[in-house]
Tab-separated table of C-alpha atoms and ligand atoms in Angstrom:
chain	number	residue	atom	x	y	z
A	25	MET	CA	-10.298	-32.052	-0.369
A	26	GLU	CA	-7.827	-29.222	-0.855
A	27	LYS	CA	-7.998	-26.747	1.951
A	28	GLU	CA	-9.164	-23.319	0.817
A	29	LYS	CA	-6.456	-20.722	1.078
A	30	LYS	CA	-7.080	-17.659	3.181
A	31	VAL	CA	-7.527	-14.483	1.174
A	32	MET	CA	-5.444	-11.331	1.420
A	33	LEU	CA	-6.020	-8.033	-0.334
A	34	SER	CA	-4.397	-4.624	-0.433
A	35	GLY	CA	-3.965	-1.613	-2.658
A	36	ILE	CA	-1.826	1.474	-3.053
A	37	GLN	CA	-2.956	4.719	-4.653
A	38	PRO	CA	-0.897	5.713	-7.692
A	39	SER	CA	-0.946	9.283	-6.449
A	40	GLY	CA	2.854	9.371	-6.256
A	41	ASP	CA	5.794	7.230	-7.288
A	42	LEU	CA	6.444	4.190	-5.112
A	43	HIS	CA	9.251	4.569	-2.578
A	44	LEU	CA	11.442	2.606	-0.206
A	45	GLY	CA	8.791	2.777	2.537
A	46	ASN	CA	6.197	1.142	0.258
A	47	TYR	CA	8.686	-1.573	-0.629
A	48	LEU	CA	10.162	-2.441	2.780
A	49	GLY	CA	6.976	-1.763	4.733
A	50	ALA	CA	4.468	-3.395	2.409
A	51	ILE	CA	5.157	-4.863	-1.029
A	52	ARG	CA	8.138	-6.981	-0.006
A	53	ASN	CA	6.025	-8.655	2.680
A	54	TRP	CA	3.158	-9.203	0.287
A	55	ALA	CA	5.442	-11.040	-2.099
A	56	ALA	CA	6.427	-13.468	0.643
A	57	ARG	CA	2.810	-14.528	1.204
A	58	ALA	CA	1.851	-15.703	-2.264
A	59	GLU	CA	2.253	-19.396	-1.414
A	60	GLU	CA	0.163	-19.337	1.686
A	61	PHE	CA	-2.645	-16.979	0.660
A	62	GLU	CA	-4.814	-16.180	-2.288
A	63	CYS	CA	-3.748	-12.592	-2.929
A	64	TYR	CA	-5.283	-9.588	-4.648
A	65	TYR	CA	-3.267	-6.395	-5.094
A	66	PHE	CA	-4.453	-3.405	-7.034
A	67	MET	CA	-3.656	0.154	-8.064
A	68	ALA	CA	-6.291	2.301	-6.343
A	69	ASP	CA	-6.587	4.772	-9.225
A	70	MET	CA	-10.193	5.688	-8.390
A	71	HIS	CA	-9.170	6.831	-4.931
A	72	THR	CA	-6.609	9.268	-6.365
A	73	LEU	CA	-9.332	11.415	-7.964
A	74	THR	CA	-10.303	12.703	-4.534
A	75	VAL	CA	-7.485	15.198	-5.063
A	76	HIS	CA	-6.592	16.866	-8.391
A	77	GLN	CA	-4.548	14.687	-10.741
A	78	VAL	CA	-2.812	15.387	-14.031
A	79	PRO	CA	-4.330	12.730	-16.354
A	80	ALA	CA	-1.132	11.764	-18.206
A	81	GLU	CA	0.764	11.520	-14.922
A	82	LEU	CA	-1.896	9.337	-13.331
A	83	ARG	CA	-1.784	6.992	-16.312
A	84	ARG	CA	2.012	6.806	-16.205
A	85	ARG	CA	2.119	6.167	-12.469
A	86	THR	CA	-0.566	3.487	-12.637
A	87	ILE	CA	1.327	1.496	-15.272
A	88	THR	CA	4.665	2.077	-13.548
A	89	GLN	CA	3.183	0.852	-10.277
A	90	LEU	CA	2.089	-2.376	-11.947
A	91	ALA	CA	5.593	-2.883	-13.398
A	92	GLN	CA	7.022	-2.195	-9.936
A	93	TYR	CA	4.695	-4.640	-8.192
A	94	ILE	CA	6.017	-7.335	-10.531
A	95	SER	CA	9.650	-6.212	-10.159
A	96	CYS	CA	9.297	-6.252	-6.367
A	97	GLY	CA	8.451	-9.939	-6.566
A	98	LEU	CA	4.680	-10.121	-6.980
A	99	ASP	CA	4.340	-12.899	-9.503
A	100	PRO	CA	1.324	-12.135	-11.699
A	101	GLU	CA	0.546	-15.842	-11.996
A	102	GLN	CA	0.353	-16.353	-8.260
A	103	ASN	CA	-1.210	-12.998	-7.370
A	104	THR	CA	-4.149	-11.250	-8.953
A	105	LEU	CA	-2.819	-7.823	-9.973
A	106	PHE	CA	-5.308	-5.336	-11.336
A	107	ILE	CA	-6.308	-1.718	-11.790
A	108	GLN	CA	-9.245	-0.677	-9.617
A	109	SER	CA	-11.120	1.249	-12.341
A	110	HIS	CA	-11.066	-1.863	-14.561
A	111	VAL	CA	-13.350	-3.716	-12.173
A	112	PRO	CA	-16.666	-1.829	-12.203
A	113	GLN	CA	-18.006	-3.751	-9.206
A	114	HIS	CA	-15.946	-1.490	-6.926
A	115	ALA	CA	-17.962	1.599	-7.864
A	116	GLU	CA	-21.206	-0.375	-7.822
A	117	LEU	CA	-20.775	-1.825	-4.367
A	118	ALA	CA	-19.492	1.511	-3.064
A	119	TRP	CA	-22.875	3.068	-3.862
A	120	VAL	CA	-24.750	0.455	-1.889
A	121	LEU	CA	-22.355	0.743	1.043
A	122	ASN	CA	-22.763	4.531	1.022
A	123	CYS	CA	-26.360	3.921	1.925
A	124	PHE	CA	-25.312	1.888	4.957
A	125	THR	CA	-22.649	4.285	6.231
A	126	MET	CA	-23.576	7.205	8.416
A	127	PHE	CA	-22.659	10.834	7.860
A	128	GLY	CA	-21.363	10.935	11.418
A	129	GLU	CA	-19.078	7.949	10.891
A	130	LEU	CA	-17.521	9.459	7.774
A	131	SER	CA	-17.149	12.831	9.501
A	132	ARG	CA	-15.059	11.240	12.228
A	133	MET	CA	-12.422	9.744	9.911
A	134	THR	CA	-9.103	11.365	10.750
A	135	GLN	CA	-7.840	11.052	7.185
A	136	PHE	CA	-10.872	13.005	5.949
A	137	LYS	CA	-10.270	15.719	8.523
A	138	ASP	CA	-6.571	15.952	7.616
A	139	LYS	CA	-7.127	15.972	3.875
A	140	ALA	CA	-9.993	18.450	4.115
A	141	ALA	CA	-7.662	20.772	6.003
A	142	GLN	CA	-4.908	20.324	3.379
A	143	ASN	CA	-7.270	20.784	0.401
A	144	ALA	CA	-9.630	23.443	1.702
A	145	ASP	CA	-10.549	24.507	-1.838
A	146	ASN	CA	-11.567	20.988	-2.912
A	147	ILE	CA	-13.490	19.208	-0.167
A	148	ASN	CA	-15.461	17.069	-2.589
A	149	GLY	CA	-17.931	14.243	-2.025
A	150	GLY	CA	-15.335	11.665	-3.039
A	151	LEU	CA	-12.987	12.771	-0.304
A	152	PHE	CA	-15.797	12.311	2.179
A	153	THR	CA	-16.944	8.885	0.917
A	154	TYR	CA	-13.409	7.613	0.258
A	155	PRO	CA	-13.787	5.018	3.064
A	156	THR	CA	-16.911	3.453	1.546
A	157	LEU	CA	-15.087	2.907	-1.754
A	158	MET	CA	-12.286	1.349	0.243
A	159	ALA	CA	-14.829	-0.821	2.072
A	160	ALA	CA	-16.150	-1.960	-1.314
A	161	ASP	CA	-12.593	-2.721	-2.512
A	162	ILE	CA	-12.185	-4.973	0.454
A	163	LEU	CA	-15.569	-6.634	0.936
A	164	LEU	CA	-15.977	-7.684	-2.715
A	165	TYR	CA	-13.168	-10.223	-2.291
A	166	GLN	CA	-14.188	-11.619	1.119
A	167	PRO	CA	-10.602	-11.373	2.427
A	168	ASP	CA	-9.453	-12.680	5.798
A	169	PHE	CA	-6.649	-10.110	6.093
A	170	VAL	CA	-6.036	-6.612	4.800
A	171	PRO	CA	-2.398	-5.517	5.180
A	172	VAL	CA	-2.354	-1.723	5.633
A	173	GLY	CA	-0.269	0.941	7.301
A	174	SER	CA	-1.418	2.134	10.701
A	175	ASP	CA	-2.892	5.278	9.100
A	176	GLN	CA	-5.465	3.076	7.336
A	177	LYS	CA	-6.545	1.087	10.353
A	178	GLN	CA	-9.524	3.331	11.022
A	179	HIS	CA	-10.803	2.711	7.494
A	180	VAL	CA	-10.578	-1.045	7.919
A	181	GLU	CA	-12.428	-0.739	11.213
A	182	LEU	CA	-15.180	1.245	9.513
A	183	THR	CA	-15.296	-1.465	6.830
A	184	ARG	CA	-15.888	-4.048	9.558
A	185	ASP	CA	-18.648	-1.962	11.140
A	186	VAL	CA	-20.446	-1.452	7.841
A	187	ALA	CA	-20.104	-5.141	6.922
A	188	GLN	CA	-21.483	-6.189	10.286
A	189	ARG	CA	-24.362	-3.758	9.961
A	190	PHE	CA	-25.194	-5.137	6.523
A	191	ASN	CA	-24.899	-8.752	7.652
A	192	HIS	CA	-27.124	-8.013	10.602
A	193	ILE	CA	-29.932	-6.922	8.285
A	194	TYR	CA	-29.462	-9.354	5.395
A	195	GLY	CA	-27.680	-12.406	6.787
A	196	ASP	CA	-24.093	-13.493	6.203
A	197	VAL	CA	-23.082	-11.716	3.029
A	198	PHE	CA	-19.649	-10.352	3.911
A	199	LYS	CA	-16.696	-11.925	5.629
A	200	ILE	CA	-15.466	-9.612	8.396
A	201	PRO	CA	-11.806	-8.828	7.552
A	202	GLU	CA	-8.942	-8.268	9.970
A	203	PRO	CA	-6.517	-5.393	9.490
A	204	TYR	CA	-2.952	-6.644	9.330
A	205	ILE	CA	-0.561	-3.940	10.511
A	206	PRO	CA	3.167	-4.569	10.074
A	207	LYS	CA	5.404	-4.335	13.117
A	208	GLU	CA	6.915	-0.995	14.074
A	209	GLY	CA	10.299	-2.027	12.653
A	210	ALA	CA	8.879	-2.068	9.147
A	211	ARG	CA	7.909	1.583	9.373
A	212	ILE	CA	10.375	3.585	7.348
A	213	MET	CA	10.717	7.223	8.339
A	214	SER	CA	11.667	10.252	6.247
A	215	LEU	CA	15.409	10.854	5.803
A	216	SER	CA	14.909	14.592	6.234
A	217	ASP	CA	12.605	14.344	9.272
A	218	PRO	CA	12.812	10.965	11.030
A	219	THR	CA	9.768	11.742	13.183
A	220	VAL	CA	7.382	11.415	10.188
A	221	LYS	CA	6.728	8.525	7.822
A	222	MET	CA	8.690	8.504	4.548
A	223	SER	CA	6.367	10.018	1.976
A	224	LYS	CA	6.394	11.414	-1.533
A	225	SER	CA	5.202	14.756	-0.185
A	226	SER	CA	8.704	15.496	1.066
A	227	PRO	CA	10.869	14.205	-1.806
A	228	GLU	CA	14.231	15.077	-0.191
A	229	GLY	CA	13.609	12.593	2.597
A	230	CYS	CA	12.102	10.004	0.276
A	231	VAL	CA	13.952	7.381	-1.754
A	232	PHE	CA	11.906	6.442	-4.812
A	233	LEU	CA	12.176	2.967	-6.310
A	234	GLN	CA	13.199	4.524	-9.628
A	235	ASP	CA	15.966	6.751	-8.144
A	236	SER	CA	19.443	6.209	-9.598
A	237	PRO	CA	22.201	4.877	-7.312
A	238	GLU	CA	23.819	8.361	-7.345
A	239	GLU	CA	20.567	9.967	-6.259
A	240	ILE	CA	20.141	7.396	-3.496
A	241	THR	CA	23.680	7.907	-2.187
A	242	ARG	CA	23.148	11.658	-2.204
A	243	LYS	CA	19.885	11.418	-0.251
A	244	PHE	CA	21.487	9.213	2.404
A	245	LYS	CA	24.509	11.481	2.670
A	246	ARG	CA	22.131	14.307	3.578
A	247	ALA	CA	20.013	12.205	5.922
A	248	VAL	CA	19.283	13.968	9.186
A	249	THR	CA	21.030	12.233	12.061
A	250	ASP	CA	20.687	13.132	15.661
A	251	SER	CA	22.273	16.146	17.217
A	252	ASP	CA	23.560	14.286	20.273
A	253	THR	CA	27.246	14.539	21.012
A	254	GLU	CA	28.053	10.846	21.284
A	255	ASN	CA	28.196	10.247	17.467
A	256	CYS	CA	27.769	6.566	18.181
A	257	VAL	CA	25.714	4.150	16.089
A	258	ARG	CA	23.145	2.830	18.519
A	259	TYR	CA	19.507	1.759	18.064
A	260	ALA	CA	17.294	3.943	20.301
A	261	PRO	CA	14.165	5.062	18.417
A	262	GLU	CA	12.967	7.564	21.037
A	263	GLU	CA	16.290	9.190	21.722
A	264	LYS	CA	17.911	8.804	18.314
A	265	PRO	CA	15.186	8.630	15.676
A	266	GLY	CA	17.453	9.507	12.727
A	267	VAL	CA	20.197	6.958	13.418
A	268	SER	CA	17.634	4.327	14.393
A	269	ASN	CA	15.792	4.790	11.101
A	270	LEU	CA	19.063	4.242	9.219
A	271	ILE	CA	19.691	1.099	11.267
A	272	VAL	CA	16.180	-0.198	10.452
A	273	ILE	CA	16.738	0.400	6.738
A	274	TYR	CA	20.212	-1.160	6.792
A	275	SER	CA	18.859	-4.158	8.663
A	276	ALA	CA	15.983	-4.586	6.186
A	277	CYS	CA	18.395	-4.490	3.231
A	278	THR	CA	21.167	-6.697	4.639
A	279	GLY	CA	19.311	-9.043	6.994
A	280	ARG	CA	21.680	-8.093	9.834
A	281	THR	CA	20.318	-7.546	13.324
A	282	HIS	CA	20.484	-4.209	15.122
A	283	GLU	CA	23.178	-5.601	17.439
A	284	GLN	CA	25.312	-6.782	14.520
A	285	ILE	CA	24.999	-3.348	12.952
A	286	GLU	CA	26.012	-1.571	16.168
A	287	GLU	CA	29.024	-3.877	16.331
A	288	GLU	CA	29.907	-3.260	12.672
A	289	PHE	CA	30.056	0.524	13.211
A	290	LYS	CA	31.743	0.498	16.584
A	291	GLY	CA	34.180	3.395	16.794
A	292	GLN	CA	32.852	4.915	13.572
A	293	GLY	CA	30.588	7.920	13.238
A	294	TYR	CA	27.295	8.590	11.491
A	295	GLY	CA	29.055	9.388	8.223
A	296	ALA	CA	30.202	5.778	7.817
A	297	LEU	CA	26.705	4.514	8.553
A	298	LYS	CA	25.073	6.854	6.020
A	299	LYS	CA	27.510	5.771	3.341
A	300	ALA	CA	26.956	2.070	4.008
A	301	VAL	CA	23.170	2.354	4.144
A	302	GLY	CA	23.097	4.370	0.915
A	303	GLU	CA	25.115	1.668	-0.833
A	304	ALA	CA	23.002	-1.163	0.579
A	305	VAL	CA	19.778	0.529	-0.525
A	306	ALA	CA	21.158	1.300	-3.979
A	307	GLU	CA	22.090	-2.380	-4.370
A	308	THR	CA	18.705	-3.581	-3.089
A	309	LEU	CA	16.799	-1.327	-5.465
A	310	ARG	CA	19.031	-1.791	-8.505
A	311	PRO	CA	17.462	-5.030	-9.808
A	312	ILE	CA	13.966	-3.675	-9.118
A	313	ARG	CA	14.627	-0.503	-11.062
A	314	GLU	CA	16.265	-2.385	-13.924
A	315	GLN	CA	13.408	-4.850	-14.209
A	316	THR	CA	10.850	-2.043	-14.036
A	317	ASP	CA	12.624	-0.272	-16.913
A	318	ARG	CA	12.600	-3.488	-18.936
A	319	LEU	CA	8.918	-4.152	-18.270
A	320	LEU	CA	7.923	-0.577	-19.133
A	321	LYS	CA	9.371	-1.131	-22.602
A	322	ASP	CA	7.007	-4.070	-23.094
A	323	LYS	CA	3.584	-2.439	-22.967
A	324	GLY	CA	1.962	-5.490	-24.551
A	325	TYR	CA	3.046	-7.701	-21.664
A	326	LEU	CA	1.810	-5.265	-19.027
A	327	GLU	CA	-1.513	-4.942	-20.843
A	328	GLU	CA	-1.927	-8.672	-20.806
A	329	ILE	CA	-1.231	-8.773	-17.071
A	330	TYR	CA	-3.729	-6.084	-16.138
A	331	ARG	CA	-6.405	-7.433	-18.463
A	332	ASN	CA	-6.093	-10.941	-17.048
A	333	GLY	CA	-5.964	-9.526	-13.550
A	334	ALA	CA	-9.151	-7.510	-14.032
A	335	GLN	CA	-10.904	-10.537	-15.459
A	336	ARG	CA	-9.927	-12.724	-12.533
A	337	ALA	CA	-10.788	-10.031	-9.988
A	338	SER	CA	-14.079	-9.302	-11.652
A	339	ARG	CA	-15.164	-12.934	-11.455
A	340	THR	CA	-14.732	-12.953	-7.673
A	341	ALA	CA	-16.102	-9.443	-7.188
A	342	ASP	CA	-19.196	-10.143	-9.227
A	343	LYS	CA	-20.224	-13.079	-7.049
A	344	THR	CA	-20.333	-10.807	-4.021
A	345	LEU	CA	-22.050	-7.969	-5.876
A	346	ARG	CA	-24.814	-10.262	-7.240
A	347	LYS	CA	-25.485	-11.493	-3.733
A	348	VAL	CA	-25.686	-7.935	-2.420
A	349	TYR	CA	-27.992	-6.764	-5.214
A	350	LYS	CA	-30.307	-9.682	-4.606
A	351	LYS	CA	-30.387	-9.100	-0.868
A	352	VAL	CA	-31.233	-5.421	-1.118
A	353	GLY	CA	-34.078	-6.119	-3.532
A	354	PHE	CA	-32.799	-5.157	-6.967
A	355	VAL	CA	-34.449	-7.040	-9.841
A	356	PRO	CA	-31.892	-9.452	-11.343
A	357	ARG	CA	-30.879	-8.559	-14.889
B	7	LIG	N1	-6.520	3.928	1.283
B	7	LIG	C1	-5.330	3.156	1.067
B	7	LIG	C2	-4.116	4.053	1.247
B	7	LIG	O1	-4.171	5.227	0.936
B	7	LIG	C3	-5.312	2.542	-0.301
B	7	LIG	C4	-6.439	1.601	-0.474
B	7	LIG	C5	-7.558	1.808	-1.217
B	7	LIG	C6	-6.560	0.312	0.134
B	7	LIG	N2	-8.367	0.720	-1.137
B	7	LIG	C7	-7.808	-0.207	-0.302
B	7	LIG	C8	-5.756	-0.423	1.007
B	7	LIG	C9	-8.253	-1.438	0.122
B	7	LIG	C10	-6.205	-1.673	1.428
B	7	LIG	C11	-7.452	-2.182	0.988
B	7	LIG	O2	-3.087	3.570	1.660
């Protein structure tokens, strides 16, 4: 008998354009797993509504994100790629899970506290119950692993707690998933402030996958390097966060080790490093950007991908949802 593949699932909110951190820290690693795992990757469009969105922009970013997933190497045959709002089971299971998640638990989520502070005029119910929708996203597919950034670890832990609570009452309904956090080296920091994660909210320090090579070179030229006097290319994340971040990026794009990179720039200053990293990134992203542009011209193809993806996802998700509905006592339709 063929051994069942382990299942992996993750999503990214189309609340901003995808950037180098998403690619090197997440999507590139996902693409490498398609052989070994059964993989589900989605655009978490429902999650984005927890903060105000411009409808046309959300639509554009959702479709662009799908084209970028494919261009970054996620083969739509081997991976199930879908849009969250196309699979109604997410919203349905989220309701049930809301009833098994405590007010106190949701109040303790650090992301909720941060976002509530940033959006004081819009602390809506969705922002508060965001983690139960995320738990539904995950538990519907019975995954073994959920690759997420360290900022999402708390949500995956809550998902495990809620799943265990549910299983305890109703028997084994949900598989208990493991968070899968990439190593520190895969964490790409902002070019303008290397002590914070690269993020769309500070665009100067953020290289977007759709940026032109000129734009990329310019952003690297302005990258903040460290104000030490040695002007020597050396990997030391605590002491030299800016230079170390550039080394991490250069290493991710060229496959060279930190030692090889230090050797390569021996006797040269930060300027030479910035120039080389900018060029390496521009070359790495060029084929991705070009393929994304090509795919975006073929709306029919993208439609076919997301429709098939939603159908496939829905088949799996519905099995779990039916089980849940039966367990809690809903009359079957
Ligand atoms: N909350 C995640 C983030 O902002 C996105 C997300 C939504 C997700 N649902 C998920 C990630 C399910 C993994 C699994 O990064």
